[in-house]
Tab-separated table of C-alpha atoms in Angstrom:
chain	number	residue	atom	x	y	z
A	1	GLN	CA	76.977	80.617	77.287
A	2	GLY	CA	73.777	80.463	79.248
A	3	GLN	CA	70.901	82.880	78.893
A	4	LEU	CA	69.358	84.946	81.669
A	5	ASP	CA	65.829	86.182	82.198
A	6	GLU	CA	64.927	88.785	84.799
A	7	SER	CA	61.449	89.561	86.126
A	8	GLY	CA	59.641	91.301	88.947
A	9	GLY	CA	60.174	94.945	88.077
A	10	GLY	CA	57.427	97.529	87.907
A	11	LEU	CA	56.203	100.950	88.903
A	12	VAL	CA	55.922	101.631	92.620
A	13	GLN	CA	55.524	104.647	94.828
A	14	ALA	CA	58.429	105.794	96.955
A	15	GLY	CA	58.734	103.535	99.972
A	16	GLY	CA	57.360	100.523	98.148
A	17	SER	CA	58.922	97.118	97.609
A	18	LEU	CA	59.631	94.775	94.738
A	19	ARG	CA	61.243	91.357	94.478
A	20	LEU	CA	63.328	90.756	91.385
A	21	SER	CA	64.000	87.259	90.110
A	22	CYS	CA	66.713	85.973	87.818
A	23	ALA	CA	66.480	82.613	86.090
A	24	ALA	CA	68.926	80.961	83.723
A	25	SER	CA	68.817	78.466	80.913
A	26	GLY	CA	71.760	76.596	79.482
A	27	ARG	CA	73.810	76.933	82.668
A	28	ASN	CA	73.037	76.725	86.366
A	29	ILE	CA	73.213	79.929	88.371
A	30	SER	CA	74.178	77.818	91.371
A	31	ASP	CA	77.617	77.181	89.837
A	32	TYR	CA	78.618	80.854	89.690
A	33	ASN	CA	79.299	83.897	91.786
A	34	MET	CA	76.390	86.120	90.785
A	35	ALA	CA	75.456	89.771	90.934
A	36	TRP	CA	72.671	92.230	90.276
A	37	TYR	CA	73.401	95.297	88.173
A	38	ARG	CA	71.463	98.417	87.268
A	39	GLN	CA	71.680	101.058	84.614
A	40	ALA	CA	69.890	104.357	84.990
A	41	PRO	CA	69.161	106.545	81.955
A	42	GLY	CA	72.313	108.270	80.762
A	43	LYS	CA	74.548	106.344	83.137
A	44	TYR	CA	76.828	103.324	82.940
A	45	ARG	CA	75.800	99.950	84.254
A	46	GLU	CA	76.826	99.549	87.891
A	47	ILE	CA	76.900	96.616	90.237
A	48	VAL	CA	74.341	96.646	93.027
A	49	ALA	CA	75.145	93.513	95.004
A	50	SER	CA	77.041	90.266	94.573
A	51	ILE	CA	76.936	86.851	96.212
A	52	ILE	CA	79.362	83.973	95.888
A	53	TRP	CA	78.168	80.578	94.681
A	54	SER	CA	77.681	79.170	98.206
A	55	GLY	CA	75.946	82.260	99.531
A	56	ALA	CA	78.547	82.593	102.277
A	57	ASN	CA	79.840	85.990	101.179
A	58	ILE	CA	77.755	88.959	100.049
A	59	ASN	CA	78.903	92.403	98.994
A	60	TYR	CA	76.886	95.550	98.367
A	61	ALA	CA	78.013	98.473	96.274
A	62	THR	CA	76.786	101.146	98.660
A	63	TYR	CA	75.667	101.522	102.234
A	64	SER	CA	72.262	102.572	100.957
A	65	VAL	CA	71.469	99.319	99.167
A	66	GLN	CA	73.098	97.156	101.801
A	67	HIS	CA	70.269	97.784	104.213
A	68	ARG	CA	67.459	97.928	101.674
A	69	PHE	CA	68.227	95.369	98.935
A	70	PRO	CA	69.157	91.944	100.296
A	71	ILE	CA	70.469	89.606	97.601
A	72	ILE	CA	69.243	86.048	97.961
A	73	ARG	CA	70.031	82.852	96.129
A	74	ASP	CA	68.306	79.492	96.229
A	75	ASN	CA	70.695	76.987	94.696
A	76	ASP	CA	68.151	74.203	94.929
A	77	LYS	CA	65.781	76.043	92.629
A	78	ASN	CA	68.352	77.920	90.538
A	79	PRO	CA	67.016	81.480	90.736
A	80	LEU	CA	68.633	84.569	92.158
A	81	TYR	CA	66.619	87.277	93.892
A	82	LEU	CA	66.944	90.917	94.839
A	83	GLN	CA	64.498	92.022	97.497
A	84	MET	CA	64.062	95.762	97.071
A	85	ASN	CA	62.645	97.659	100.027
A	86	SER	CA	62.083	101.355	100.695
A	87	LEU	CA	62.453	102.188	97.029
A	88	GLY	CA	63.090	105.770	96.030
A	89	PRO	CA	63.347	107.683	92.742
A	90	GLN	CA	67.143	107.265	92.884
A	91	ASP	CA	66.640	103.513	92.426
A	92	THR	CA	64.870	103.911	89.089
A	93	ALA	CA	66.844	101.895	86.544
A	94	MET	CA	66.934	98.808	84.377
A	95	TYR	CA	68.044	95.907	86.589
A	96	SER	CA	69.919	92.892	85.239
A	97	CYS	CA	71.691	89.876	86.637
A	98	ASN	CA	74.836	88.090	85.517
A	99	SER	CA	77.884	86.467	86.998
A	100	ASP	CA	80.049	88.699	89.171
A	101	GLY	CA	82.299	90.616	86.793
A	102	HIS	CA	85.015	90.800	89.459
A	103	SER	CA	85.408	87.016	89.084
A	104	GLY	CA	86.269	87.210	85.383
A	105	PRO	CA	84.388	87.409	82.075
A	106	TYR	CA	80.605	87.280	82.301
A	107	SER	CA	79.402	83.699	82.198
A	108	PHE	CA	75.980	84.396	80.708
A	109	ASN	CA	74.534	86.336	77.842
A	110	TRP	CA	72.790	89.424	79.176
A	111	GLY	CA	69.041	89.108	79.500
A	112	PRO	CA	66.536	91.831	78.680
A	113	GLY	CA	66.558	93.182	82.242
A	114	THR	CA	63.572	94.325	84.247
A	115	GLN	CA	62.600	97.974	84.657
A	116	VAL	CA	62.145	99.383	88.136
A	117	THR	CA	60.547	102.794	88.460
A	118	ALA	CA	59.926	104.417	91.820
A	119	SER	CA	57.856	107.584	91.773
A	120	SER	CA	58.191	110.340	94.340
């Protein structure tokens, strides 16, 4: 299995923005339907957004993230992005990327994730 590495998280004030990046080694992200996930303290990991390998179909878990967190992929350069806008305390979580679990078993080993903290 390939290995993932997420980056771009940080501490921002409410209303701020961050751009998360996901890079892979061992396998090409461009070959897979991919997704961003998050896990808040004391909660289960949940999917945030998913995008098929061609980029032609995108799904968001909630109406809230649909209009604030566009998921972007650049198959020429391999990475996957999550542009996070209008962040709020409810978005505070550890964010990770992996293949879309709805498509079958995860295709990559989970990376360390990147922490996003939005203060009120």
